[in-house]
Coordinates of C-alpha atoms in Angstrom, one line a residue:
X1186 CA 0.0 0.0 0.0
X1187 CA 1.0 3.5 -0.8
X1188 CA 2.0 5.9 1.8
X1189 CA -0.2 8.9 1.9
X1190 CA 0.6 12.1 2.5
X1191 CA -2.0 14.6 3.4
X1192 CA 0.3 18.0 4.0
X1193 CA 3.2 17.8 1.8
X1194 CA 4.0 21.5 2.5
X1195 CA 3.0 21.1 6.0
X1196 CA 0.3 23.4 7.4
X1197 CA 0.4 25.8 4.1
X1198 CA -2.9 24.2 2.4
X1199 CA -4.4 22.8 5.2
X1200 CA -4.7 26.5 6.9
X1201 CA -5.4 28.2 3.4
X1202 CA -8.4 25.5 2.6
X1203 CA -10.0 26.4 5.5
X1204 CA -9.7 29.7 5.2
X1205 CA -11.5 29.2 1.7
X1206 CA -14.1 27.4 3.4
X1207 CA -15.1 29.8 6.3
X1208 CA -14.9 32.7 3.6
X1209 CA -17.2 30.7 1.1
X1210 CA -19.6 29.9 3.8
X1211 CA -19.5 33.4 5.3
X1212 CA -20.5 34.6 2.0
X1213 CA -23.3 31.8 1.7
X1214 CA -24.7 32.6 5.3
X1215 CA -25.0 36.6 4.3
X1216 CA -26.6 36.1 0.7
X1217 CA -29.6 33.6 3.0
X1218 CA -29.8 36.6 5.3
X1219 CA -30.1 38.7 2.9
X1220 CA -32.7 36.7 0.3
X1221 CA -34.8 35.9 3.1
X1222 CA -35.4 39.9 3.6
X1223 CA -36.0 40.3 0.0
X1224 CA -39.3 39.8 -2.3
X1225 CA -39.5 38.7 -5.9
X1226 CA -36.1 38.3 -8.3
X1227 CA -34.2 39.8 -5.7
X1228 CA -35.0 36.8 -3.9
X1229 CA -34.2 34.5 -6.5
X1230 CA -30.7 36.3 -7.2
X1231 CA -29.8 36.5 -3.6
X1232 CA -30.4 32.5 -3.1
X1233 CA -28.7 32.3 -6.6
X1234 CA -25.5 34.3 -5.0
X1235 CA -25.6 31.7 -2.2
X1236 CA -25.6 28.3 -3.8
X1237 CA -22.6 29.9 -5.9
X1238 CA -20.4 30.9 -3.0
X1239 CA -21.2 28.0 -0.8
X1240 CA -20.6 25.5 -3.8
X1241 CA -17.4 27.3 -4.7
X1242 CA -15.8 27.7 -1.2
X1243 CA -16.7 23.6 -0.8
X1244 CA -14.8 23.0 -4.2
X1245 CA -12.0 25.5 -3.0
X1246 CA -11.8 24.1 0.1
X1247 CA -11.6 20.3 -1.0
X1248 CA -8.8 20.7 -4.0
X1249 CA -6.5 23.6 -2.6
X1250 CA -6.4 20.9 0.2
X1251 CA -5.8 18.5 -2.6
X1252 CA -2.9 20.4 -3.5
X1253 CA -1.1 19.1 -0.3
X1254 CA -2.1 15.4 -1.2
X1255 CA 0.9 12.7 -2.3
X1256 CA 1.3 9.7 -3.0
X1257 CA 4.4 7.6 -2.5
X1258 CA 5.2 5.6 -5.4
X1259 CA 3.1 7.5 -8.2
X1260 CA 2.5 10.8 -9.9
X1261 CA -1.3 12.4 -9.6
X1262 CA -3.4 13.3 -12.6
X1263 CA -7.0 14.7 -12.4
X1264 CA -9.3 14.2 -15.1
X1265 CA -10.7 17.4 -16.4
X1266 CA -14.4 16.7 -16.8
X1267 CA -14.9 14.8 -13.6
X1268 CA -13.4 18.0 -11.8
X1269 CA -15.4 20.5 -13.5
X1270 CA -18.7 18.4 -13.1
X1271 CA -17.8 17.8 -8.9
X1272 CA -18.0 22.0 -9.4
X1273 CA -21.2 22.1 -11.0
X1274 CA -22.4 19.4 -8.6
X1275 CA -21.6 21.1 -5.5
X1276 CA -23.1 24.7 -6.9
X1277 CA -26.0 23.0 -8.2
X1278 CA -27.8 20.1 -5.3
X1279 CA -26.1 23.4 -2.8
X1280 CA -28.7 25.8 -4.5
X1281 CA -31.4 22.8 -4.1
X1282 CA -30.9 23.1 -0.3
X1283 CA -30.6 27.1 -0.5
X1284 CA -33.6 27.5 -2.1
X1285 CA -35.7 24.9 -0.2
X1286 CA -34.6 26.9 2.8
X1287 CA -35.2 29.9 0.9
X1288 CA -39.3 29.4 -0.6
X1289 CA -40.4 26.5 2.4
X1290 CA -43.2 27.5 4.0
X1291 CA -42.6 25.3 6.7
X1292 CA -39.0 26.5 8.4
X1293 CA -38.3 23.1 10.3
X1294 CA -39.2 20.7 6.9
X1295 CA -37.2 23.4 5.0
X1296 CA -34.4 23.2 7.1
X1297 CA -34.1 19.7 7.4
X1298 CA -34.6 19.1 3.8
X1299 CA -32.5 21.7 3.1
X1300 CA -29.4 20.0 5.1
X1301 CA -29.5 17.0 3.9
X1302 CA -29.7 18.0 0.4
X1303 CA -26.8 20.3 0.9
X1304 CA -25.2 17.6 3.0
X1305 CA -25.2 14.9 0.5
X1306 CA -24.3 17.7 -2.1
X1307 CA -21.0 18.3 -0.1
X1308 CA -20.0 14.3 -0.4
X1309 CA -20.9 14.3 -3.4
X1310 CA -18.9 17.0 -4.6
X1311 CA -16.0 15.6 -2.5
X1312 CA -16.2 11.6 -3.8
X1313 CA -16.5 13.0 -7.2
X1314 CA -13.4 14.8 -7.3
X1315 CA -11.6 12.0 -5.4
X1316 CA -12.8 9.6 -8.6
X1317 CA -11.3 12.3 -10.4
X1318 CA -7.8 11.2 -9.2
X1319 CA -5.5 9.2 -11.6
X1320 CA -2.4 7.3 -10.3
X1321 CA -0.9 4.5 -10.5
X1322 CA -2.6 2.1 -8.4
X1323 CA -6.4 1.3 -7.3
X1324 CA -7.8 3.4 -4.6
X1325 CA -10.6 2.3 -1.9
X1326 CA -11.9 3.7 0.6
X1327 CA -13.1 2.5 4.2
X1328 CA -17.1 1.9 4.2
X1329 CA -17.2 3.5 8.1
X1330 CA -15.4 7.1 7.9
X1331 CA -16.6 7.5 4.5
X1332 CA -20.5 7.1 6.5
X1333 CA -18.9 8.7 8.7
X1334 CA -17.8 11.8 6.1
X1335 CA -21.2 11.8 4.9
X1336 CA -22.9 12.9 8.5
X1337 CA -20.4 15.5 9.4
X1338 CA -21.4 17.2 6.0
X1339 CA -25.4 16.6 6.1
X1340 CA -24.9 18.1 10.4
X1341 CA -22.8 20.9 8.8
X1342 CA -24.8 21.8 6.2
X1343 CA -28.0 21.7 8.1
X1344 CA -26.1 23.8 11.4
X1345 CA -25.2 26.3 8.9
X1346 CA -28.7 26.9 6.9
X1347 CA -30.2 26.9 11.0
X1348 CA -28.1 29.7 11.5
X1349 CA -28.6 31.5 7.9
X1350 CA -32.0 31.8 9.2
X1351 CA -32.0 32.3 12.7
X1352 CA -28.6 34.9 13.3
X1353 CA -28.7 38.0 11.4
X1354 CA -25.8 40.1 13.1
X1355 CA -22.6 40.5 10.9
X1356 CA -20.9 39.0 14.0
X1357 CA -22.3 36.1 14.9
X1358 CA -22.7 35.5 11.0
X1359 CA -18.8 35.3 10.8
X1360 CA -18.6 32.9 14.0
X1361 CA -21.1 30.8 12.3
X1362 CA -18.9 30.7 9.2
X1363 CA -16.3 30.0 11.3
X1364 CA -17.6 26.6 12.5
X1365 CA -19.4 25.9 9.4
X1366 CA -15.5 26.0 7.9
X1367 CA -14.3 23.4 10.5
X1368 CA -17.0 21.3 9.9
X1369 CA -16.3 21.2 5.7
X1370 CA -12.7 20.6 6.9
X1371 CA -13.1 18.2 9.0
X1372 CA -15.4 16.4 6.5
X1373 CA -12.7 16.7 4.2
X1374 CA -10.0 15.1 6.1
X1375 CA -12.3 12.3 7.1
X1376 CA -13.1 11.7 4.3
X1377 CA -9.6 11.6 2.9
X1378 CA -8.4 9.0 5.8
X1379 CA -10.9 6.9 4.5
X1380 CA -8.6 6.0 1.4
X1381 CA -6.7 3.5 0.8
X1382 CA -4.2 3.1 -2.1
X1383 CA -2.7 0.3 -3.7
X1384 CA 0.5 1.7 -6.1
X1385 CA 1.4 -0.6 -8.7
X1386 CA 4.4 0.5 -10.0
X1387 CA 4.8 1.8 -13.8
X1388 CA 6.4 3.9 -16.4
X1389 CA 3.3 4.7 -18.3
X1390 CA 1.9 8.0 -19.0
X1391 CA -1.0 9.4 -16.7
X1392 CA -4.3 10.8 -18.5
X1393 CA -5.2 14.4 -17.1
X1394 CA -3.8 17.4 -16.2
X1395 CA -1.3 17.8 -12.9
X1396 CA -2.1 20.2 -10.4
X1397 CA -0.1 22.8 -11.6
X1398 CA -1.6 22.9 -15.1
X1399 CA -5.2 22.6 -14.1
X1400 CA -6.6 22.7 -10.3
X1401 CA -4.3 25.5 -9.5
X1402 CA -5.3 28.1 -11.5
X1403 CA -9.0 27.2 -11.3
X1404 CA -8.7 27.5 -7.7
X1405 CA -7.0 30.8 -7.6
X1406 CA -9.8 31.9 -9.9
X1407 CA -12.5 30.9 -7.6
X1408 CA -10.8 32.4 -4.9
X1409 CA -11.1 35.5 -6.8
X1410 CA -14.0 35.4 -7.5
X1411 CA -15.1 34.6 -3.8
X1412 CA -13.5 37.8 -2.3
X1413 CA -14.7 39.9 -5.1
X1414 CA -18.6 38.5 -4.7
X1415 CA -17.5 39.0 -0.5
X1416 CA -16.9 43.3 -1.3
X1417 CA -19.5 43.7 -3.2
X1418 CA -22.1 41.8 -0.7
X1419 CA -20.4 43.7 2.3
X1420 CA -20.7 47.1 0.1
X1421 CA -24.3 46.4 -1.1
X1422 CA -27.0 48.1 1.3
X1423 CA -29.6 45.5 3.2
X1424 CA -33.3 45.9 2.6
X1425 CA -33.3 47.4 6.3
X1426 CA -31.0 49.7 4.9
X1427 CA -32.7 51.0 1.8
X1428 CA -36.0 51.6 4.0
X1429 CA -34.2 53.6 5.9
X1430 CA -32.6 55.8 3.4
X1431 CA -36.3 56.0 1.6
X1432 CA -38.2 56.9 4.8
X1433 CA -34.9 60.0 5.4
X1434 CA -36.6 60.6 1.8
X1435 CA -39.6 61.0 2.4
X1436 CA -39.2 62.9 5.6
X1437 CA -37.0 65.9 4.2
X1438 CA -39.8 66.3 1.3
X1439 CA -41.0 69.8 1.7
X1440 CA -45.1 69.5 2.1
X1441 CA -47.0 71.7 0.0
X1442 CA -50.2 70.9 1.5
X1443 CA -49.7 73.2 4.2
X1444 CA -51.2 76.1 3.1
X1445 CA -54.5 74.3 2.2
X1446 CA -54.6 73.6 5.4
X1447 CA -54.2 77.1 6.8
X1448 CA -56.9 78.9 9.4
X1449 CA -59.4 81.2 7.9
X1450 CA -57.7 84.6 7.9
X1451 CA -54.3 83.4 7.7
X1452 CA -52.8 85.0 4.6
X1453 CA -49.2 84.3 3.2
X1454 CA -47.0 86.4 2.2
X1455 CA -48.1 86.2 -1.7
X1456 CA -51.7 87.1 -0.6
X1457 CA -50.5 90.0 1.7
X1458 CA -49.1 91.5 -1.7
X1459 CA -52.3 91.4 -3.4
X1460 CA -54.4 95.0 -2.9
X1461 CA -57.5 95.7 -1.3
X1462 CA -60.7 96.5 -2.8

């Protein structure tokens, strides 16, 4: 069996995935927040902005720690459509969860269809991207912490839409994300000491595309794009906000009805001007 090696540039990519992961599910937890204020297609884009950043901070998470991940004995390949669909899975069954959570009627159904949804989303995305891997060797994986993977992410997710819609303060948002992050980590990692690998030695060619050439610079790009999404949601006014700013509005408005309502008798200061008969 193959020696696996989880943090081969020590605590680098461990750190930095989970920093990926609190900052995608801060930026999922505040989009909720936000969509459950909001009416109509703002709604819908809100819940939209969430299944985006939750799916792409899980997919950050799980392949910058993948960056870390060796092998002794064989080189690592990853096939390029099996990656990009574990992307599109993860954004996708995600926004199933977001929007139950999101439209339900009934908050306790919505939340615990919405968690496991989500949940199994997050494994999903995770065992796709591990059958993604090509070395040389057959991989496996232990039946009872892959279970075990499976019910840390279905608990996380559902802790995580629980507190989308029950804490609303910036603050406790972030400790939310915070946990949430440590839960997709840990998920990860169990999920990762669940494999086995058998190396069978060879000098033939791996399929795919090497970390460098391909998971890299998609994962700096999603990164990007995570931060980005993060100033403009922290810029962008809440619905609290913009009633306040319209009620200001309305309340520095000069009222012309005044002077319908005047006393008999009372004359302004255009009718004082006008001559007596």
């Amino acid at each position: 069996m193959g020696h696996l090696d989880h943090a081969t540039f020590g605590w680098l990519t461990p750190a930095l995935s989970y920093a990926m992961a609190c900052v995608g599910a801060a930026l999922g937890l505040r989009c909720t927040v936000r969509a459950l204020d909001a009416t109509g297609r703002s709604r819908r884009n809100w819940l939209l902005t969430a299944a985006s950043a939750i799916g792409t901070g899980i997919w950050t998470m799980h392949f910058v720690a993948m960056l870390g991940f060796g092998v002794t004995g064989s080189d690592i390949r990853y096939d390029v459509p099996l990656t990009i669909l574990s992307l599109v899975v993860a954004m996708a069954v995600v926004g199933v969860g977001v929007f139950a959570v999101g439209y339900g009627r009934d908050r306790v159904r919505s939340l615990l269809i919405g968690g496991l949804t989500t949940g199994v989303g997050v494994a999903s995305m995770h065992y796709l991207g591990m059958a993604a891997l090509r070395l040389h060797g057959e991989v496996s994986f232990d039946p009872v912490l892959v279970g075990l993977s499976v019910l840390i992410a279905v608990v996380a997710a559902t802790a995580a839409l629980w507190a989308a819609l029950n804490i609303h303060s910036p603050a406790a948002v972030a400790v939310a994300s915070l946990v949430m992050g440590a839960a997709v980590s840990s998920m990860h990692y169990t999920g990762m000491f669940a494999v086995r690998v058998d190396v069978v030695p060879s000098s033939a060619t791996l399929p795919g595309a090497t970390v460098m050439q391909f998971i890299f610079p998609l994962a700096v790009g999603l990164g990007s794009y995570l931060f980005i999404t993060s100033a403009f949601v922290a810029l962008s006014p809440t619905a609290r906000e913009r009633a306040a700013y319209a009620s200001a509005g309305r309340l520095t408005e000069p009222d012309e009805r005044a002077v319908d309502v005047a006393p008999p008798g009372f004359h302004t200061a255009r009718t004082a001007r006008t001559p007596l008969n």
